[in-house]
Short mmCIF file of C-alpha atoms and ligand atoms in Angstrom, two decimals:
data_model
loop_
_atom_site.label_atom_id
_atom_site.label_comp_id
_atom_site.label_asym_id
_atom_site.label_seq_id
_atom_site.Cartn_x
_atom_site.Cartn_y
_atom_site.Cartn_z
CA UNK A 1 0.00 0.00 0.00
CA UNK A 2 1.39 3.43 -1.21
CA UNK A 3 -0.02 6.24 -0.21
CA UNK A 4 0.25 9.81 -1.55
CA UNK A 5 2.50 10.39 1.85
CA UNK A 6 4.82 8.05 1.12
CA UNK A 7 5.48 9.30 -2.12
CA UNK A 8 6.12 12.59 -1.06
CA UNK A 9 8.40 11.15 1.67
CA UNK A 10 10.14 9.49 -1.78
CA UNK A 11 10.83 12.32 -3.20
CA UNK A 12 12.78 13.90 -0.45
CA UNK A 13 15.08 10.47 -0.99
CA UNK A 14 18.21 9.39 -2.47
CA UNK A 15 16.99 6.73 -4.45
CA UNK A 16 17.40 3.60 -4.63
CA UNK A 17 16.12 2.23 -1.64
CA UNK A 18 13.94 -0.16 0.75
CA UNK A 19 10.62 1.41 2.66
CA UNK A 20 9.77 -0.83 5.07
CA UNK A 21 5.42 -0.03 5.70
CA UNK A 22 5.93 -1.05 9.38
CA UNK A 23 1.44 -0.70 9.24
CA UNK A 24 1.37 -3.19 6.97
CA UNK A 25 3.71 -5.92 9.27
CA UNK A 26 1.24 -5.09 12.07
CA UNK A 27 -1.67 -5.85 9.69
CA UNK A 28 -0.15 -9.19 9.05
CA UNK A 29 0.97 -10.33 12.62
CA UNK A 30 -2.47 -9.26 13.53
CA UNK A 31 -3.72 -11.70 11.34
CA UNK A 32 -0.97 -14.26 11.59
CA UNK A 33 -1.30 -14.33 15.63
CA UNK A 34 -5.19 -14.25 15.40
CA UNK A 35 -5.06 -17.37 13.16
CA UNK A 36 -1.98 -19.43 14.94
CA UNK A 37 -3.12 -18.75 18.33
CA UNK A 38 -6.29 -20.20 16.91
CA UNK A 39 -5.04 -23.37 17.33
CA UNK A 40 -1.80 -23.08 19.35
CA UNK A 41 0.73 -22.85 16.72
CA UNK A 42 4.31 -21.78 17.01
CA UNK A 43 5.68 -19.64 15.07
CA UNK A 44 9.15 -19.13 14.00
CA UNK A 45 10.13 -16.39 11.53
CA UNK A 46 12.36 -17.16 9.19
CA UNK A 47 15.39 -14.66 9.51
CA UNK A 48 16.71 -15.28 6.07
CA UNK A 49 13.85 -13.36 4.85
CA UNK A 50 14.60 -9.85 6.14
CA UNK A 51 16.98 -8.80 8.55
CA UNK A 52 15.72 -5.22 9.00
CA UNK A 53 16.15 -3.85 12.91
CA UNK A 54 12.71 -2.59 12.98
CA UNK A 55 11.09 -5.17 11.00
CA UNK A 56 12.64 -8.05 13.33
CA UNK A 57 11.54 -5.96 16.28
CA UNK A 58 7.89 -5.88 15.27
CA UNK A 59 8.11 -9.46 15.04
CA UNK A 60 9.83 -10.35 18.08
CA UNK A 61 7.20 -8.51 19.99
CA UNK A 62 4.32 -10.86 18.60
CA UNK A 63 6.38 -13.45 20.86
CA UNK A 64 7.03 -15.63 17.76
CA UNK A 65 10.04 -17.58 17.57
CA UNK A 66 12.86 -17.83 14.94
CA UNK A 67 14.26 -19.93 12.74
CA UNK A 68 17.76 -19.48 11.72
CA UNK A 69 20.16 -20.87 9.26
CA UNK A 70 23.50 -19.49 10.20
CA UNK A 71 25.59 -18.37 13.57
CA UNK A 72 25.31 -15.00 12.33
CA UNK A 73 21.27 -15.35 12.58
CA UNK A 74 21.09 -17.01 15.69
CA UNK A 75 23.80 -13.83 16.89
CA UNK A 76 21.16 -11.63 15.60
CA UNK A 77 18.23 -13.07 16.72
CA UNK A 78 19.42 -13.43 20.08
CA UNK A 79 20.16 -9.62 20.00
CA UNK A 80 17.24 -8.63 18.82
CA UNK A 81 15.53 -10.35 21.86
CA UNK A 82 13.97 -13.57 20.73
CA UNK A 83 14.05 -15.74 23.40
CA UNK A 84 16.44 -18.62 22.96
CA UNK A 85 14.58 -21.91 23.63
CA UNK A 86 12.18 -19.99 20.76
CA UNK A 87 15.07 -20.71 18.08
CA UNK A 88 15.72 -23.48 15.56
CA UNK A 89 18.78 -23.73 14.35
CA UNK A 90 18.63 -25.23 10.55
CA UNK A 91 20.93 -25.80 7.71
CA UNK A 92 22.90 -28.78 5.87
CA UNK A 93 26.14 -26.98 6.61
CA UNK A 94 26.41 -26.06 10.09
CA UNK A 95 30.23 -25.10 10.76
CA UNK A 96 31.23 -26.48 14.13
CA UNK A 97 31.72 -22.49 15.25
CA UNK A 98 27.98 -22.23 14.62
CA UNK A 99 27.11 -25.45 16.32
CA UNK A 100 29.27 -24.43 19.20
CA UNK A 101 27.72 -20.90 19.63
CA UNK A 102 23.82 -21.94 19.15
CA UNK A 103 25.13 -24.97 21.99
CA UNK A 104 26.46 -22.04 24.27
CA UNK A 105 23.38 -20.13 23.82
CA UNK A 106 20.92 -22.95 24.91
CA UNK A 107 19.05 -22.97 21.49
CA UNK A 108 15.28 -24.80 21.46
CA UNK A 109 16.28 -27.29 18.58
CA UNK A 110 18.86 -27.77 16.00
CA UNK A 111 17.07 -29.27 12.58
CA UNK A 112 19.38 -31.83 11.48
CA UNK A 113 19.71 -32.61 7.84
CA UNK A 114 22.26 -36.08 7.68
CA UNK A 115 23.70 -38.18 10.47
CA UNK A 116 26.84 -37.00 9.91
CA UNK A 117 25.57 -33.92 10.90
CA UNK A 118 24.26 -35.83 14.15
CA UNK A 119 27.22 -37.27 14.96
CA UNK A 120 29.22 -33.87 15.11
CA UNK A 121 26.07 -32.42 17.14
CA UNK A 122 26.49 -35.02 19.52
CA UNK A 123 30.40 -34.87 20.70
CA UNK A 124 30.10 -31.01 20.83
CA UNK A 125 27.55 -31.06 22.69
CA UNK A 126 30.04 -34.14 24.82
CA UNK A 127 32.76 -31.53 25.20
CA UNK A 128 30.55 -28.82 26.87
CA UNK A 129 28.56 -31.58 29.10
CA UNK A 130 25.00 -31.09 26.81
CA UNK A 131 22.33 -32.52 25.73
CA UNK A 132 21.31 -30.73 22.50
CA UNK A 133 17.64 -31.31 21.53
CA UNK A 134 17.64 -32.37 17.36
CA UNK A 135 14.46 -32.82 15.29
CA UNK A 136 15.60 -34.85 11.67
CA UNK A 137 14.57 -32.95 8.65
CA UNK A 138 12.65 -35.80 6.90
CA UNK A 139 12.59 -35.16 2.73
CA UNK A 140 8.73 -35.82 2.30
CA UNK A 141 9.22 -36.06 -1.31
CA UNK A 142 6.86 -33.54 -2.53
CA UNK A 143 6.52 -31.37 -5.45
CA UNK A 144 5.95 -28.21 -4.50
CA UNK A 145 5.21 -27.42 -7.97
CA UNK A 146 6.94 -23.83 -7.50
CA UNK A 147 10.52 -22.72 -9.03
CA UNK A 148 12.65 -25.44 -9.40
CA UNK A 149 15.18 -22.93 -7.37
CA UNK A 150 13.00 -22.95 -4.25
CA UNK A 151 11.71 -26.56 -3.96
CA UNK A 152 13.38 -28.59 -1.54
CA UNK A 153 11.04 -31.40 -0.46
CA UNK A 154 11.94 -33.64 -3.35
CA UNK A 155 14.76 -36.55 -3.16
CA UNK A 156 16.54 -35.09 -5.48
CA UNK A 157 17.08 -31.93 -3.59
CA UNK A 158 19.96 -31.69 -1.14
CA UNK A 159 17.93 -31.37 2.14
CA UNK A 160 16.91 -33.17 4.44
CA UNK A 161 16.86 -37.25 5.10
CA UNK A 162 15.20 -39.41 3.24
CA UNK A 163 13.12 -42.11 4.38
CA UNK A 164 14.45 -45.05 2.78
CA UNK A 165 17.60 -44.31 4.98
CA UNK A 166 15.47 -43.56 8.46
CA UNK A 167 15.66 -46.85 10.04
CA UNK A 168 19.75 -46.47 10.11
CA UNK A 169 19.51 -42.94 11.08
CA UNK A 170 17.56 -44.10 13.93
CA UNK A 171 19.41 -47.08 14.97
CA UNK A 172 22.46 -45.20 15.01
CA UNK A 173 20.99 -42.10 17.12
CA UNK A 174 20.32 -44.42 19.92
CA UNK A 175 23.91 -44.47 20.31
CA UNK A 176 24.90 -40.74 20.76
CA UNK A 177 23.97 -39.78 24.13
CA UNK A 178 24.02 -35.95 23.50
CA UNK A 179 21.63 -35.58 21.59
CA UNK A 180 17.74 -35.79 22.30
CA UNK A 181 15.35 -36.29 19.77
CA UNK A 182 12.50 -33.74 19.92
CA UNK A 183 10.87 -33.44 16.59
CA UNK A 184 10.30 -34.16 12.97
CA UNK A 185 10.62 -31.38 10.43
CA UNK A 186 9.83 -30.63 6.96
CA UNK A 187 9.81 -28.08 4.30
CA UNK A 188 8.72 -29.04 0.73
CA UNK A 189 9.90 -25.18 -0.34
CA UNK A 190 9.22 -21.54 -0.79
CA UNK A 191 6.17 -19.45 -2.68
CA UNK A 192 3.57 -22.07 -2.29
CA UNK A 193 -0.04 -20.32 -3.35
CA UNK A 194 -1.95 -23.86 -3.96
CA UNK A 195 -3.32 -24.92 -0.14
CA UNK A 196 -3.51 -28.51 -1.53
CA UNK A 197 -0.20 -28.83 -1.65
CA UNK A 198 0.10 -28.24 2.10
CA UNK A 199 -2.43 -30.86 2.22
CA UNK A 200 -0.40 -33.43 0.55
CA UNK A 201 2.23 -32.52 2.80
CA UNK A 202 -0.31 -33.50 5.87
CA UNK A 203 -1.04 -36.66 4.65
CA UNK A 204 2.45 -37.50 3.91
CA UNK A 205 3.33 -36.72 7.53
CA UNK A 206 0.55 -38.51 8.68
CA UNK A 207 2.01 -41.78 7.11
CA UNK A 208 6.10 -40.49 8.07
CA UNK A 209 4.35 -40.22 11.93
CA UNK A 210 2.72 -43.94 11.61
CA UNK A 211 6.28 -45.06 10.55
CA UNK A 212 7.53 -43.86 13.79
CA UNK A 213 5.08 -44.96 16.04
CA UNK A 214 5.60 -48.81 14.63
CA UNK A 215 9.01 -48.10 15.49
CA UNK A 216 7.88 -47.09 19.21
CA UNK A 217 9.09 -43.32 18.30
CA UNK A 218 6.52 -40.18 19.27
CA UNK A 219 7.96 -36.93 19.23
CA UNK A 220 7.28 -34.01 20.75
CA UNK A 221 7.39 -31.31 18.37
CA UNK A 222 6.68 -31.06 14.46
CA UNK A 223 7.84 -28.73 12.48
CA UNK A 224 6.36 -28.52 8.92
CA UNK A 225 8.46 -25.32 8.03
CA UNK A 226 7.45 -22.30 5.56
CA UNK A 227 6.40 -21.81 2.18
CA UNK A 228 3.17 -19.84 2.09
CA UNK A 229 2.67 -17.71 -1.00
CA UNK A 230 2.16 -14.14 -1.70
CA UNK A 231 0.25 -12.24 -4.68
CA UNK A 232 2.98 -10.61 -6.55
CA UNK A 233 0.39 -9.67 -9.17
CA UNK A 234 -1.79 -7.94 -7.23
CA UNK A 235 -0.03 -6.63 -4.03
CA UNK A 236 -2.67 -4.00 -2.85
CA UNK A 237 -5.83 -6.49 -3.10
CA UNK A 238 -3.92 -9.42 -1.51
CA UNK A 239 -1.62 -7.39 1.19
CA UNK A 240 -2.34 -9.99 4.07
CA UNK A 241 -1.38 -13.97 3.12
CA UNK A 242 -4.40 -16.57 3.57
CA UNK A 243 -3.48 -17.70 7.13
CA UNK A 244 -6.99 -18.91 7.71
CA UNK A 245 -6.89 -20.72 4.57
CA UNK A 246 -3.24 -22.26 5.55
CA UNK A 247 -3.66 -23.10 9.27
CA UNK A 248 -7.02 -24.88 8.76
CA UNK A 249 -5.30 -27.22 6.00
CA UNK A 250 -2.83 -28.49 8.97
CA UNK A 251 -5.68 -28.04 11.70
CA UNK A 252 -7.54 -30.51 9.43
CA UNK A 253 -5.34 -32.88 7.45
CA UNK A 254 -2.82 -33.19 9.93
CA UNK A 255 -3.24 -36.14 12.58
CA UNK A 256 -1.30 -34.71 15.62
CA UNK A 257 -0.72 -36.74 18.63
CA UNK A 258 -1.49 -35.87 22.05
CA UNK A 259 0.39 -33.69 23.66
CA UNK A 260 1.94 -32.82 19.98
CA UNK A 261 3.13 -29.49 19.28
CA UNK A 262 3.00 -28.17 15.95
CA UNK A 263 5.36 -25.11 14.69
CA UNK A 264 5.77 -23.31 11.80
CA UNK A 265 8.83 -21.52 10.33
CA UNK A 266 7.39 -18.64 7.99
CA UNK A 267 9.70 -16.15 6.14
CA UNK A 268 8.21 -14.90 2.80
CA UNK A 269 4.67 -14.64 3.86
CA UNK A 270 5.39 -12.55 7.11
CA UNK A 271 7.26 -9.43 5.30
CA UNK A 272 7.10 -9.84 1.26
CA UNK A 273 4.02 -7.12 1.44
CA UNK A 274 5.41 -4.93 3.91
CA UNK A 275 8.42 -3.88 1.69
CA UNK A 276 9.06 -1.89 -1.68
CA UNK A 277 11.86 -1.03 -3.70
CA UNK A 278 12.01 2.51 -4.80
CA UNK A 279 14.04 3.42 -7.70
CA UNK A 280 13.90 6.13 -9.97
CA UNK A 281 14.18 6.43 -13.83
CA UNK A 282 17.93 7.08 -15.12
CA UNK A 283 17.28 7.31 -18.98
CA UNK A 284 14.67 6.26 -21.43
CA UNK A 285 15.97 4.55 -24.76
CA UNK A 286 14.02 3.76 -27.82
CA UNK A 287 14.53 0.02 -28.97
CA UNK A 288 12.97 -1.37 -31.84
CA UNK A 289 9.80 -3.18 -30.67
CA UNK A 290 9.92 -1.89 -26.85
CA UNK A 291 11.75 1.36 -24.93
CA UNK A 292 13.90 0.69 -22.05
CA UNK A 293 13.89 2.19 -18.96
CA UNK A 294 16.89 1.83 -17.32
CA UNK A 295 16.40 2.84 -13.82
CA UNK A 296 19.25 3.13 -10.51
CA UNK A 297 18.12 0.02 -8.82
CA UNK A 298 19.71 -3.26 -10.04
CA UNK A 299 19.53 -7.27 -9.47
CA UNK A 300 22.28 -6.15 -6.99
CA UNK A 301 19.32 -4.69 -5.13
CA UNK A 302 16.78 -6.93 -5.67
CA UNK A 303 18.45 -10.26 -7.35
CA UNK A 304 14.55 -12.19 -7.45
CA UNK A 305 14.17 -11.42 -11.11
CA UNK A 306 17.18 -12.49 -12.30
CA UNK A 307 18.01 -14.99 -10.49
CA UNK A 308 14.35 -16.94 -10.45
CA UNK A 309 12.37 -15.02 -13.07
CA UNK A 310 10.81 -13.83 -10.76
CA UNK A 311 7.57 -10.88 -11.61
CA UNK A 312 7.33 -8.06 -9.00
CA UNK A 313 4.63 -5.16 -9.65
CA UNK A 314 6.31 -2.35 -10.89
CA UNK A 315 4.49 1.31 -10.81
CA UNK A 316 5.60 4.76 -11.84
CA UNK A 317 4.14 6.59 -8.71
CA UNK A 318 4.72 10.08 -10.76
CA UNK A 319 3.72 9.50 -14.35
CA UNK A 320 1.14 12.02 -15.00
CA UNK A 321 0.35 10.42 -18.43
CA UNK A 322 -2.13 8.44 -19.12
CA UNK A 323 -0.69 7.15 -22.27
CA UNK A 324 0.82 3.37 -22.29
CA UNK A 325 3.94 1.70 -24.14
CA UNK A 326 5.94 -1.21 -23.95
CA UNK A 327 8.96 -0.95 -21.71
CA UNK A 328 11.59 -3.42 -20.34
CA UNK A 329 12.42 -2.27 -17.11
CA UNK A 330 15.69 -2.74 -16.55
CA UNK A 331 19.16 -2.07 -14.04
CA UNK A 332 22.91 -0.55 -14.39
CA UNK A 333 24.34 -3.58 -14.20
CA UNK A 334 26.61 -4.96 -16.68
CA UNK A 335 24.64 -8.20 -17.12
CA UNK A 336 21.38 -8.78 -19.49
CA UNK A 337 19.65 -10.23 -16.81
CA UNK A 338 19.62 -7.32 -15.03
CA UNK A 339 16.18 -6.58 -16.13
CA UNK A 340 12.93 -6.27 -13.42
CA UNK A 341 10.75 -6.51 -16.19
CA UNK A 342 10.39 -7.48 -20.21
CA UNK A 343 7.70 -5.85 -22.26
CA UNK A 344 5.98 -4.20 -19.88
CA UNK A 345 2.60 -2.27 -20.97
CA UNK A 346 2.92 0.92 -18.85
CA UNK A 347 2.35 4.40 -18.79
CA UNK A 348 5.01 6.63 -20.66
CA UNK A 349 7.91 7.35 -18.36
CA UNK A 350 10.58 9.50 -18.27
CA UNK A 351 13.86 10.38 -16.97
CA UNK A 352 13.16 11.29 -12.76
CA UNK A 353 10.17 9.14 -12.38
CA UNK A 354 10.39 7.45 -9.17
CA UNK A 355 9.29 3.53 -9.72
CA UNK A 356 8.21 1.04 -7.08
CA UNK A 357 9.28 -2.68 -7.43
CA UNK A 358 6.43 -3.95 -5.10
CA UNK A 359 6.36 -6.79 -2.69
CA UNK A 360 10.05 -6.66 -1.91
CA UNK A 361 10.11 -6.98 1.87
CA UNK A 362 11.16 -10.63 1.51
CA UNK A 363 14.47 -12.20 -0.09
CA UNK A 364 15.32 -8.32 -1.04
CA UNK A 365 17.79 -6.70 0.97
CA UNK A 366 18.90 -9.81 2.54
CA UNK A 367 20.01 -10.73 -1.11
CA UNK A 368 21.58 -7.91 -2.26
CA UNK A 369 25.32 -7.73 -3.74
CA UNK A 370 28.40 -5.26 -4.53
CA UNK A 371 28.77 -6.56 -7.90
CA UNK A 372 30.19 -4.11 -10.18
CA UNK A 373 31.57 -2.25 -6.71
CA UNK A 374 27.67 -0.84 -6.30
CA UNK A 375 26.88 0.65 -2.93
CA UNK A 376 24.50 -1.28 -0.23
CA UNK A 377 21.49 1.17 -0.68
CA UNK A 378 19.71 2.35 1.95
CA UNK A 379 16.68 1.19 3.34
CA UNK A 380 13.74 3.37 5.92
CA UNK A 381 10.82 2.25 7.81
CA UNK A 382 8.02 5.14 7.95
N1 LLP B 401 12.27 -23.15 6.56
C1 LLP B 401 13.23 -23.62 5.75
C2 LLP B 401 13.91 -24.86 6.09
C3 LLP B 401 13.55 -22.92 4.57
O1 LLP B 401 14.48 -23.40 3.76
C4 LLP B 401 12.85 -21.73 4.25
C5 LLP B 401 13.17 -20.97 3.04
C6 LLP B 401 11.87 -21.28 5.14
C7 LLP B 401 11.59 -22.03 6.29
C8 LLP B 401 11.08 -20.02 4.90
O2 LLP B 401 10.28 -20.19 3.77
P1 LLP B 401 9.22 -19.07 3.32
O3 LLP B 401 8.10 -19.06 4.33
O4 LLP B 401 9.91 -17.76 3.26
O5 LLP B 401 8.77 -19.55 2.00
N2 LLP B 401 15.26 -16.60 -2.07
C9 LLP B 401 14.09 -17.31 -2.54
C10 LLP B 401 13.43 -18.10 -1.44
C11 LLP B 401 14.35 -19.08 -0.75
C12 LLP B 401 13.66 -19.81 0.37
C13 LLP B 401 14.63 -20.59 1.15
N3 LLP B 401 14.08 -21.32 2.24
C14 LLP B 401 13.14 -16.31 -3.17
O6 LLP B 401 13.47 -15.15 -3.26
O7 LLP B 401 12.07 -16.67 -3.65
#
């Protein structure tokens, strides 16, 4: 949501940069809260997201956990004020510094990914007299159907164990005495906008959870991880996610056992809508079939478009025309994939316009680069 304020505010602004609507993150917890406390979810936030001070604040004030993948997160997390028995601790390569410090710091739950990883868990945890608490990231093997980039639930994806190897990962757990196993977790991927496929992901666990119980295993926790979608589209009438629609899929499809606890590690859907990327119009060339307008933000900025073809909404907030072209909106950067958008039917620009890139709170900043010696640009939250 843009108001007339905020673009006035804009204009005062060396572009580029991130605005951070901290409204519409309080809109969203609202909802989020309303919906998980519905049923007693956790919720962890997924740092990797968006590492903003006053967006993490905001968050950790909802009393929601966090979910972290490096030392450095954990660091942060922990200094922002999330509690530390709220953290998970995930990742396929956790360095044995990072292992060490989360250890120190009295972590909730690391989410192992291999037994090797286990193994190392266990005699650091030895040395310092511990017991960590582990859940095993199980592969579910399930097609997220989003960008091959961002699924991960599928066997053929680095993460996680698989459960053809599950009765050897479990016979040789029994054997490492510092470690505790707490939980199950899964993540099938990122930018998932059909429910059903969260459904298929219940019913999978449902069987992975029978598997355990013939082998005389109930765990505490589950963790079934992130992945809810966001209108890219149509930002403005789709600001807040479907939580309702996404908790009752797991409220319903998903067989909990007593006493089960069910968390949820949510990144993208928590602060995608809450953030825009503000850039203003360098030049306008003619091409043949389409103009370009090559504005001062690049995929150093925002690397999503580039990287996973991805489509953000892009609006001149200070065209007066009327009139519409074809543009390709595109960076600085020495590289052809620099571009936000190809072909773009929109209203005729010129040099000084100031352009949003909309729904850019998540994998945005976090993501940004130096390439071609650029400056780390700015970012406010009004
Ligand atoms: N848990 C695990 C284990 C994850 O790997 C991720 C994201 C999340 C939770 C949070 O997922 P979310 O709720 O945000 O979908 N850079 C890509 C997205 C990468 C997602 C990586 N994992 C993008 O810009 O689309």
């Amino acid at each position: 949501m843009i108001t007339p304020q905020h673009i006035e505010q804009y204009k005062k602004l060396k572009t580029p940069f991130y605005h951070y609507n901290l409204d519409v993150l309080e809109q969203t917890l609202d909802l989020l809260t309303a919906e998980s406390n519905r049923y007693g979810y956790h919720i962890h936030y997924a740092l990797k997201a968006n590492v903003n001070d006053a967006v993490l604040t905001a968050i950790k004030n909802r009393q929601i956990g966090a979910d972290c993948v490096s030392g450095n997160e954990v660091n942060k997390a922990l200094e922002t004020g999330f509690a530390a028995n709220n953290i998970v601790f995930a990742g396929v390569g956790k360095t044995d510094d990072e292992i060490n410090f989360a250890l120190d710091k009295d972590i909730f739950c690391f989410n192992c990914e291999s037994l090797p990883e286990m193994e190392v868990i266990n005699e650091l945890a030895e040395k310092k007299n511990k017991v960590a608490h582990i859940a095993l990231r199980i592969n579910p093997n399930i097609n997220a159907k989003t960008h091959h980039y961002i699924t991960t639930g599928l066997e053929e994806n680095k993460f996680g164990i698989n459960m053809w190897e599950m009765a050897d990962v479990i016979h040789a757990i029994k054997s490492l005495s510092h470690i505790k196993l707490v939980g199950l977790h899964f993540h099938i991927g990122s930018q998932i906008t059909d429910l059903e496929i969260f459904r298929s992901l219940c019913l999978r666990i449902n069987e992975i959870q029978e598997w355990f119980y013939q082998h005389h295993i109930i765990v505490e926790h589950i963790n079934v991880g992130g992945g809810l979608g966001v209108d890219y589209e149509n930002p403005d009438s789709n600001l807040i996610p479907d939580f309702k629609g996404y908790f009752e899929q797991f409220h319903q499809f998903l067989a909990l056992r007593p006493q089960q606890h069910l968390h949820f590690e949510l990144g993208r859907s928590i602060v995608a809508q809450c953030g825009n990327l503000i850039t203003k119009v360098l030049y306008v060339k003619k091409g043949v079939n389409t103009n370009f307008a090559i504005v001062d933000a690049g995929m150093t900025d925002l690397l999503r478009p580039a990287l996973y073809q991805a489509t953000h909404k892009i609006e001149n907030l200070t065209t007066k025309s009327t009139e519409l072209e074809r543009y390709d909106v595109v960076g600085p950067i020495c590289e052809s994939s620099d571009c936000f958008a190809k072909s773009l039917l929109f209203p005729v620009t010129q040099r000084g316009d100031i352009i949003a890139i909309r729904t850019a709170g998540a994998y945005g900043e976090v993501m940004a680069s130096n390439y071609n010696l650029r400056t780390t640009i700015a970012s406010y939250v009004f």
